[in-house]
Short mmCIF file of C-alpha atoms in Angstrom, two decimals:
data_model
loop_
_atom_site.label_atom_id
_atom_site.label_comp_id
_atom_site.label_asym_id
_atom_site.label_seq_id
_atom_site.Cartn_x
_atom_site.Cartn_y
_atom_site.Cartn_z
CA UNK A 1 -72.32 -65.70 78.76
CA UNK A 2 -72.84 -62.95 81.38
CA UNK A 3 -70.94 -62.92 85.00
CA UNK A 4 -67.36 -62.41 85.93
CA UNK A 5 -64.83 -60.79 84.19
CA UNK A 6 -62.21 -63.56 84.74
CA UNK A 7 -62.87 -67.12 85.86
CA UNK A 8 -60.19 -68.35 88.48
CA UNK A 9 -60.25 -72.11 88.37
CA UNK A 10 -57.94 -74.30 90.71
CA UNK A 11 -57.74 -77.99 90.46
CA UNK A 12 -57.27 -78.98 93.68
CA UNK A 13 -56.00 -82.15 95.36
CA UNK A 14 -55.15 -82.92 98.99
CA UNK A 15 -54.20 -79.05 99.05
CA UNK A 16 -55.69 -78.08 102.23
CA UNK A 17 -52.41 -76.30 103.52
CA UNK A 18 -52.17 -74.49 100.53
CA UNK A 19 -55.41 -72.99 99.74
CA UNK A 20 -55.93 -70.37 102.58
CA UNK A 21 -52.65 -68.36 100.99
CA UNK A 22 -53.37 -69.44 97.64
CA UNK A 23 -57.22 -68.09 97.84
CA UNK A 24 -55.98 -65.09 99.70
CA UNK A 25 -52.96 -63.78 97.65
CA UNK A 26 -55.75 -63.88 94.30
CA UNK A 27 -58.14 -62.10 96.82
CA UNK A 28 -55.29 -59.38 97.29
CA UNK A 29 -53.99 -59.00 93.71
CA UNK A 30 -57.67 -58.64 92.53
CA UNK A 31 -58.40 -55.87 95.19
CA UNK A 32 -55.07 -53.98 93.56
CA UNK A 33 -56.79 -54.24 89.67
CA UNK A 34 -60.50 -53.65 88.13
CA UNK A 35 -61.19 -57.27 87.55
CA UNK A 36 -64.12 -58.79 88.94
CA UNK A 37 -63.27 -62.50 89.45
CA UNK A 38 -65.13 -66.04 90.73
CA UNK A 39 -62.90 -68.49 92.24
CA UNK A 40 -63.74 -72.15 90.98
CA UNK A 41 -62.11 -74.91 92.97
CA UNK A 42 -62.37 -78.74 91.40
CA UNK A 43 -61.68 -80.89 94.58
CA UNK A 44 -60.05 -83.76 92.60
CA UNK A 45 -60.97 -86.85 95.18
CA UNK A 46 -58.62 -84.97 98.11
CA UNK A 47 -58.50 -87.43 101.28
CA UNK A 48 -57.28 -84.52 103.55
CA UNK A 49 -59.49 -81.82 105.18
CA UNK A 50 -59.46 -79.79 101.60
CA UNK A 51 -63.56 -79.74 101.61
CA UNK A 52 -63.63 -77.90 105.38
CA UNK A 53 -61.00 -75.59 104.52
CA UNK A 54 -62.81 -75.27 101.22
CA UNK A 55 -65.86 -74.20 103.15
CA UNK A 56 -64.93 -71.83 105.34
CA UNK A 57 -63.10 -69.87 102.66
CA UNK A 58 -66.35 -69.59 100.63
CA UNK A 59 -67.95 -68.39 103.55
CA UNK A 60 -65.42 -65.46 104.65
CA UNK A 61 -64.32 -65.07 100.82
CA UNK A 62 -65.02 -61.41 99.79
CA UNK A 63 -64.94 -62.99 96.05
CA UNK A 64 -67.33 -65.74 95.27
CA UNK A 65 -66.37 -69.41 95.39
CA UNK A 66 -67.42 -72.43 93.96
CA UNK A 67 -66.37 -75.80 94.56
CA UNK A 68 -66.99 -78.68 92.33
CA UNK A 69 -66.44 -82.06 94.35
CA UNK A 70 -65.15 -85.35 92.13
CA UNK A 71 -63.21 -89.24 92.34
CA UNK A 72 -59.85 -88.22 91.66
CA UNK A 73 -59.54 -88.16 87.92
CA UNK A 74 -55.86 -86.08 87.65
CA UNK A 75 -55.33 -82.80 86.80
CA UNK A 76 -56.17 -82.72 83.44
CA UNK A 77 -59.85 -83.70 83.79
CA UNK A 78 -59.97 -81.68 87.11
CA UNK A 79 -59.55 -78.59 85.03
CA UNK A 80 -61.70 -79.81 82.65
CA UNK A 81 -63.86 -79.72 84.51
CA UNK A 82 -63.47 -76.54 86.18
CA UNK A 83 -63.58 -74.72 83.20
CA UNK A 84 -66.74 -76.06 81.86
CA UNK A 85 -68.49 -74.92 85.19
CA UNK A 86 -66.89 -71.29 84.58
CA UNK A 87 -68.93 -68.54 84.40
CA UNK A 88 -66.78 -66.40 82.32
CA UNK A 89 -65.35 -66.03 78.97
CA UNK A 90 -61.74 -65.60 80.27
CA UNK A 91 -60.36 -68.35 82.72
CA UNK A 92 -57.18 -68.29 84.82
CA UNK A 93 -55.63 -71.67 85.53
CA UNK A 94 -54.07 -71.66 88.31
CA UNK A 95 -52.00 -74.41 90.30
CA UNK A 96 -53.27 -74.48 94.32
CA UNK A 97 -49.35 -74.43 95.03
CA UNK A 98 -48.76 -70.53 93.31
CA UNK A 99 -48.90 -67.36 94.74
CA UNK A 100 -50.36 -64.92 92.43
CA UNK A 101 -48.25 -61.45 92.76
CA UNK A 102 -50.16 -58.86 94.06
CA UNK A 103 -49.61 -56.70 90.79
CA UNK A 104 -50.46 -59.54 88.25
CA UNK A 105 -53.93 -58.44 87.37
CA UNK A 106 -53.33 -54.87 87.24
CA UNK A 107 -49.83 -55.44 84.91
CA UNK A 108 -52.72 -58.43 82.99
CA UNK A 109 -55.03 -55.67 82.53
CA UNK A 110 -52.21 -53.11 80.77
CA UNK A 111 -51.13 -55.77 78.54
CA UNK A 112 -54.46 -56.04 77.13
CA UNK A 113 -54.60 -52.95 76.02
CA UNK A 114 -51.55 -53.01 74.09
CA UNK A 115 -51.71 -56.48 72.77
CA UNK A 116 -55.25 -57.53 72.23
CA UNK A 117 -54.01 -60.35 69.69
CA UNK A 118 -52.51 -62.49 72.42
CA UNK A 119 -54.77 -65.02 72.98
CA UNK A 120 -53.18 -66.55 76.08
CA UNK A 121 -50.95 -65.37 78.94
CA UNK A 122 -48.60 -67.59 80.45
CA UNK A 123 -47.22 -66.47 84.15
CA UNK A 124 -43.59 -66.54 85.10
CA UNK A 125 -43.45 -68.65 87.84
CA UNK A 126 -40.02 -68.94 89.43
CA UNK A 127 -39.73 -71.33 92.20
CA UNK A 128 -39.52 -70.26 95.95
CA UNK A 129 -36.08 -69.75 97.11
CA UNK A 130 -37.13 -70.47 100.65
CA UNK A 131 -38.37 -73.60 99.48
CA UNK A 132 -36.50 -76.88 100.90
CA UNK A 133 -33.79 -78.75 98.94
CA UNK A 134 -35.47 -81.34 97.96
CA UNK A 135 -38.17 -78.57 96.40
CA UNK A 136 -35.46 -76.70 94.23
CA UNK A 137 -34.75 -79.86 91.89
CA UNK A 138 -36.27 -78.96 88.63
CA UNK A 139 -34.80 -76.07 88.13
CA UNK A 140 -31.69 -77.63 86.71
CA UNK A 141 -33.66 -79.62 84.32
CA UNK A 142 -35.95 -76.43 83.29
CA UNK A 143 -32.38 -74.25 83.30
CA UNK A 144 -31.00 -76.59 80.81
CA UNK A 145 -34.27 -76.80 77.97
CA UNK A 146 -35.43 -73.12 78.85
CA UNK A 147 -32.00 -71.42 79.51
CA UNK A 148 -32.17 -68.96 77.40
CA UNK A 149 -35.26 -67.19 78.29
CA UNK A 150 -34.75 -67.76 82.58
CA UNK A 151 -31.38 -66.40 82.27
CA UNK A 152 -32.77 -63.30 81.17
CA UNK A 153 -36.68 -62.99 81.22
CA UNK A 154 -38.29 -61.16 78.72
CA UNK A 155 -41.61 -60.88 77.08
CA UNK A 156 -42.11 -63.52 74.71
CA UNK A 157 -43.80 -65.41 71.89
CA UNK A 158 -44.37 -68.56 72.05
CA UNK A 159 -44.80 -69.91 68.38
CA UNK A 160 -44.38 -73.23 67.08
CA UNK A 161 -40.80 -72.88 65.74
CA UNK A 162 -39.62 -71.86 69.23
CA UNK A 163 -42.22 -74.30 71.38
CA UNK A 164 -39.78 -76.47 72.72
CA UNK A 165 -37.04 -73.76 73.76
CA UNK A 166 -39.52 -71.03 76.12
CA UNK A 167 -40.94 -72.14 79.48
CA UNK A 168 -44.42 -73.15 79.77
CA UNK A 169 -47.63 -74.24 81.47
CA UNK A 170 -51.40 -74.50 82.65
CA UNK A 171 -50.27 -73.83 86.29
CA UNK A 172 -50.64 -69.94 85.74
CA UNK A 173 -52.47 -69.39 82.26
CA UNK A 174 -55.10 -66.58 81.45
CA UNK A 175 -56.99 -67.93 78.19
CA UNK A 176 -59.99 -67.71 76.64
CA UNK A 177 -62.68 -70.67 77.81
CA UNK A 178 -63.67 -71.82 74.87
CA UNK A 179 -59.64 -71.77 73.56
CA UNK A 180 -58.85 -74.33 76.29
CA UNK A 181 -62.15 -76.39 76.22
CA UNK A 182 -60.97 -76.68 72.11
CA UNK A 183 -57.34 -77.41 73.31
CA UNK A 184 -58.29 -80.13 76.08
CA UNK A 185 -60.49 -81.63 73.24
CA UNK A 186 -57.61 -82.11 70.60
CA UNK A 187 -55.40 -83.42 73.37
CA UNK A 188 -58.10 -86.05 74.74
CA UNK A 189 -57.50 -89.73 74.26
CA UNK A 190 -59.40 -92.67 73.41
CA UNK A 191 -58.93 -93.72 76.99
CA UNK A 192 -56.80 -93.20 79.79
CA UNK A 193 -57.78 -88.90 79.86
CA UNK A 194 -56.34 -89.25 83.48
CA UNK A 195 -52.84 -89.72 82.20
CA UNK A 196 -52.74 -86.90 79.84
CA UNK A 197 -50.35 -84.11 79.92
CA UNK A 198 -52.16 -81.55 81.33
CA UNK A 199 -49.51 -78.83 79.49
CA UNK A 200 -47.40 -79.31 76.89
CA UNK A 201 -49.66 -81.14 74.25
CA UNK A 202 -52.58 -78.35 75.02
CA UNK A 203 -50.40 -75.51 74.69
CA UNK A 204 -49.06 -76.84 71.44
CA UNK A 205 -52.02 -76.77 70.16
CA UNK A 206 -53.29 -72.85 71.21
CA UNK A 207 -49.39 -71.99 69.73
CA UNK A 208 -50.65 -73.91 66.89
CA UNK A 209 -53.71 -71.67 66.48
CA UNK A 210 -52.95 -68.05 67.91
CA UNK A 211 -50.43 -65.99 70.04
CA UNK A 212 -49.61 -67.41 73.03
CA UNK A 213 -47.37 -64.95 75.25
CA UNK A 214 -44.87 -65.47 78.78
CA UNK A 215 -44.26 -62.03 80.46
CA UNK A 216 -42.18 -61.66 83.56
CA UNK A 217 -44.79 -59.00 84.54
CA UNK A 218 -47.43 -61.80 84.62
CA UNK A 219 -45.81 -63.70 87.89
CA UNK A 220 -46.26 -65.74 90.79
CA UNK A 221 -44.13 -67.60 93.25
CA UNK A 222 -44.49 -71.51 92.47
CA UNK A 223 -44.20 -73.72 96.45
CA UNK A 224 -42.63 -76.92 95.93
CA UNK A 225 -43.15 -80.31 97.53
CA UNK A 226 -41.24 -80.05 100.67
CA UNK A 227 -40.69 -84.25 101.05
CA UNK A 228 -38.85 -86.75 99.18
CA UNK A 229 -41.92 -89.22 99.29
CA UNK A 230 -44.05 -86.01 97.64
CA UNK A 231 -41.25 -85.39 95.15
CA UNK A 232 -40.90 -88.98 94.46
CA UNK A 233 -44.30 -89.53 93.39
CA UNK A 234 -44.52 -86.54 91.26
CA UNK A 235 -41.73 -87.65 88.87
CA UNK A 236 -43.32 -90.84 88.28
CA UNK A 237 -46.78 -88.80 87.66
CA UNK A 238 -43.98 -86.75 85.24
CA UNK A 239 -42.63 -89.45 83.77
CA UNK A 240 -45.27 -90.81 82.09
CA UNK A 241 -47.07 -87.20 81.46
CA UNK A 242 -43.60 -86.34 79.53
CA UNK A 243 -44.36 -89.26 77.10
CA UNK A 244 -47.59 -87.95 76.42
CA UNK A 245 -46.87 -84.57 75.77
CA UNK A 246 -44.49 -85.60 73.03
CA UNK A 247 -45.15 -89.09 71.86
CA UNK A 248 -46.73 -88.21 67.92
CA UNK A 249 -45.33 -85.19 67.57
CA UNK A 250 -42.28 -86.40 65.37
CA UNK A 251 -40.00 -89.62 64.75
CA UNK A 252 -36.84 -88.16 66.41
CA UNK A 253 -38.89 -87.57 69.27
CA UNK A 254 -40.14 -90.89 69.37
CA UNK A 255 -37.32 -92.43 68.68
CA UNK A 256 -35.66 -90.39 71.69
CA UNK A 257 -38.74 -91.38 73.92
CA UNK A 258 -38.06 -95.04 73.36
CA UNK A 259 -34.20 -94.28 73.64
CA UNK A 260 -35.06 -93.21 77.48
CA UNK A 261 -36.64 -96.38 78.37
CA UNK A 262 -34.59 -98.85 76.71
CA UNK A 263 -30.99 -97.38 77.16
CA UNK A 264 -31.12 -98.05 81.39
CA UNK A 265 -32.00 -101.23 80.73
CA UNK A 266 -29.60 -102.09 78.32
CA UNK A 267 -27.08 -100.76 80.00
CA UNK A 268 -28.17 -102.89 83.51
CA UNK A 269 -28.23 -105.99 81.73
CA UNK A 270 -24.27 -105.33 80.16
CA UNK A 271 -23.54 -104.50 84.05
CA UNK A 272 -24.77 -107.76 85.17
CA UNK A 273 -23.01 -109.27 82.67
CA UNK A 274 -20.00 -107.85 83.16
CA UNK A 275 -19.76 -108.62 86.72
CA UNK A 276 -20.29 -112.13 86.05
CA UNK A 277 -17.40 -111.85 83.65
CA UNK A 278 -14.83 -110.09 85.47
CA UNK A 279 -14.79 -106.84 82.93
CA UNK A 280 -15.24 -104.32 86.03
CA UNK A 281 -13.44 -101.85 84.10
CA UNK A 282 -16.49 -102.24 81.89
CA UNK A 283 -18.77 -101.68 85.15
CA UNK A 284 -16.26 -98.25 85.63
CA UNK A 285 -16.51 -97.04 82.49
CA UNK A 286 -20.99 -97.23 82.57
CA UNK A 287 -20.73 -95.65 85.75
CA UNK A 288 -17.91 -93.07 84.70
CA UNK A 289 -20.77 -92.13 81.76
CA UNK A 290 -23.57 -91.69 83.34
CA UNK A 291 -21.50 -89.80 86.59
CA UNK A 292 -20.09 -87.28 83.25
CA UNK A 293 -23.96 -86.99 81.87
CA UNK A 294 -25.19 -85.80 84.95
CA UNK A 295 -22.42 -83.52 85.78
CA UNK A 296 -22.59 -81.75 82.13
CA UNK A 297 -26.63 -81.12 82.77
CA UNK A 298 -25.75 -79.55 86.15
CA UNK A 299 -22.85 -76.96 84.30
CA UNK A 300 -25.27 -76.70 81.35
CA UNK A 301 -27.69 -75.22 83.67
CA UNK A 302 -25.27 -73.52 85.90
CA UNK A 303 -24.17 -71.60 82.85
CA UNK A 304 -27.94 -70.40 82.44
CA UNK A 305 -27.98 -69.04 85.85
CA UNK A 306 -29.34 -71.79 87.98
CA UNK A 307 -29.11 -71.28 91.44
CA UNK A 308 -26.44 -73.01 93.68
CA UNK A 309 -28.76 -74.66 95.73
CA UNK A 310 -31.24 -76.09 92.90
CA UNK A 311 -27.32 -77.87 91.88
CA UNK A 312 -26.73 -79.33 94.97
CA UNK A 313 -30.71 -80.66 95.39
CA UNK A 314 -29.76 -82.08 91.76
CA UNK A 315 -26.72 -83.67 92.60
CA UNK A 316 -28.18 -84.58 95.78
CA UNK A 317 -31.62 -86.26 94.20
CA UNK A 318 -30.53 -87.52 90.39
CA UNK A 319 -30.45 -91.10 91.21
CA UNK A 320 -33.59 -91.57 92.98
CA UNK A 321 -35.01 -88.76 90.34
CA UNK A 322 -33.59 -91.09 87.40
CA UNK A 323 -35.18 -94.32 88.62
CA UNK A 324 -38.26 -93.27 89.25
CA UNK A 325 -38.74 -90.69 86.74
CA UNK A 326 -37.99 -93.80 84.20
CA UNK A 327 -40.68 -96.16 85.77
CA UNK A 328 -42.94 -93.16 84.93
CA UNK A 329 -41.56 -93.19 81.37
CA UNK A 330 -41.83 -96.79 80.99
CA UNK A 331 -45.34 -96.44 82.23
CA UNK A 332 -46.06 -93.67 79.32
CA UNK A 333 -44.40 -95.86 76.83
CA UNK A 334 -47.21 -98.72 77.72
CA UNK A 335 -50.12 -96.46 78.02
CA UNK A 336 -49.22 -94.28 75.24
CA UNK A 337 -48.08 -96.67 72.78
CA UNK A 338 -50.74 -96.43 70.03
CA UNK A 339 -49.30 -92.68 69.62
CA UNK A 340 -46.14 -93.36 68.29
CA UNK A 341 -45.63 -92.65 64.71
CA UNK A 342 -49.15 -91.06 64.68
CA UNK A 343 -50.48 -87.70 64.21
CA UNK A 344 -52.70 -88.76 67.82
CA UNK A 345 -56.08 -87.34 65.63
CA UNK A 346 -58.57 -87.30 68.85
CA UNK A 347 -61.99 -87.40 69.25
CA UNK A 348 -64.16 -84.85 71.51
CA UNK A 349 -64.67 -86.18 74.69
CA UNK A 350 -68.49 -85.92 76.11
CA UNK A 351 -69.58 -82.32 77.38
#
């Protein structure tokens, strides 16, 4: 294949206000490197003015872009997509939210000289401090799995034995093209592609099969949804993409999976029975638990350097976060529930 150095593809939807500083911080960190880059956007079914903004980008762009129009199929088969229709060997995923920083590709371009093994680079992408409460959320949740490498970024390997413990993503990831297309293909269901994890369950599998690296160096500056409605929706979207990314991949984690969705319920059901008994100390001590639960995840991530305001948009969001984030799981349960206690063997979806 002959053409660009890098493929830049961004799966885009209803990202109109985004793309202009998106488009133009790449545009910037490229001029700072040697890379010679395309820009591929997959317009995922957008309802807002994406394809005019779209437009007149590719016409003032000083780097060439392509946009691939579709029904809105998610994010997994957006970039899918996308990275078929790349040009290059080398793509860079990257979410229409980020800004890249404008010495990524030149620090990208160091790295490969010293570790040509890596066969994918994940970006640090810290969230925007400027960004509104509502927008600094997950990064209590994140503090408390990933800890112990935010506290104190470093380069690192991700292998399987530490998978689950290191941050990671497709929202900022250089690999190889035919790496991912093999990736998306052992993630791809029988049915339902457009609620697959469009993360976890791929980047298991390029761990599985090479080294996959997160460097501090490689960064950009993640913009967060800046309503509750936006937010909202998102964890539900979550919800269920959480079950797929780890329904399959071991009984405990099945087992904890199903834990999720039945233990609310449960627990509503001995509250309504309780108040039609009387036992409100019963009612107290629920309450009491899951007040103590969400306190401990909010010093748990304290302790691992979370920010003061991403614990007060946590203590100020956990119950609406909770509720919906469960529908979501509940969702994943349904659509996902062939996977459970299966290895999830997939076949190749059509070219």
């Amino acid at each position: 294949m002959t053409g660009p150095q890098l493929s830049i593809v961004i799966a885009s939807f209803d990202s109109a206000p985004w793309l202009p500083s998106t488009i133009g911080s790449l545009a910037g960190a490229l001029a700072r490197s040697g890379v010679e880059a395309e820009i591929v956007v997959v317009d995922d079914g957008s309802t807002d003015d994406t394809a005019t903004v779209l437009g007149t980008l590719a016409a003032e762009s000083s780097i060439p872009i392509r946009v691939i129009a579709q029904e809105n199929r998610g994010r997994f088969l957006a970039r899918f997509a996308g990275v078929q229709a790349a040009r290059s060997e080398r793509v860079l995923l990257f979410d229409s939210r980020l800004l890249i920083d404008e010495d990524a590709f030149a620090y990208l371009e160091r790295m490969d000289a010293l570790r040509p093994d890596a066969r994918a680079w994940i970006g640090h992408v810290p969230t925007d401090p400027a960004a509104p409460l509502v927008g600094r959320f997950w990064e209590v949740p994140t503090h408390v799995f990933w800890g112990g490498y935010l506290a104190h970024p470093v380069p690192t390997d991700i292998t399987p034995a530490n998978f689950d413990r290191v941050p990671k993503g497709t929202g900022c990831l250089v690999i190889d093209r035919e790496a991912f297309l093999e990736a998306c293909r052992a993630a791809w269901p029988e049915e339902n592609a457009d609620l697959v994890s469009d993360d976890t369950r791929l980047l298991r599998h390029v761990a599985d099969h090479g080294a996959l690296r997160i460097d501090p160096g490689f960064r950009a500056l993640y913009r967060p949804r800046v309503t509750v409605r936006g937010f909202l929706r998102h964890a539900f979207v979550r919800g269920t993409l959480f079950v797929d990314s780890y329904a399959g991949t071991g009984f405990v984690r099945d087992l904890v999976l199903l834990a999720l969705v039945v233990a609310p319920v449960l627990a509503l059901v001995v509250i309504v029975l309780a108040a039609v008994s009387g036992l409100w100390w019963l009612i107290v001590l629920i309450v009491a638990l899951a007040v103590a639960g969400a306190v401990a995840l909010a010093l748990v991530a304290a302790a691992r350097a979370a920010a003061a305001r991403a614990i007060l948009s946590f203590a100020t969001y956990v119950v609406p976060f909770g509720a919906v984030f469960w529908a979501g799981l509940a969702r994943g349960v349904w659509v996902h529930r062939r996977a459970f206690g299966s290895a999830r063997v997939r076949p190749a979806p059509r070219a």
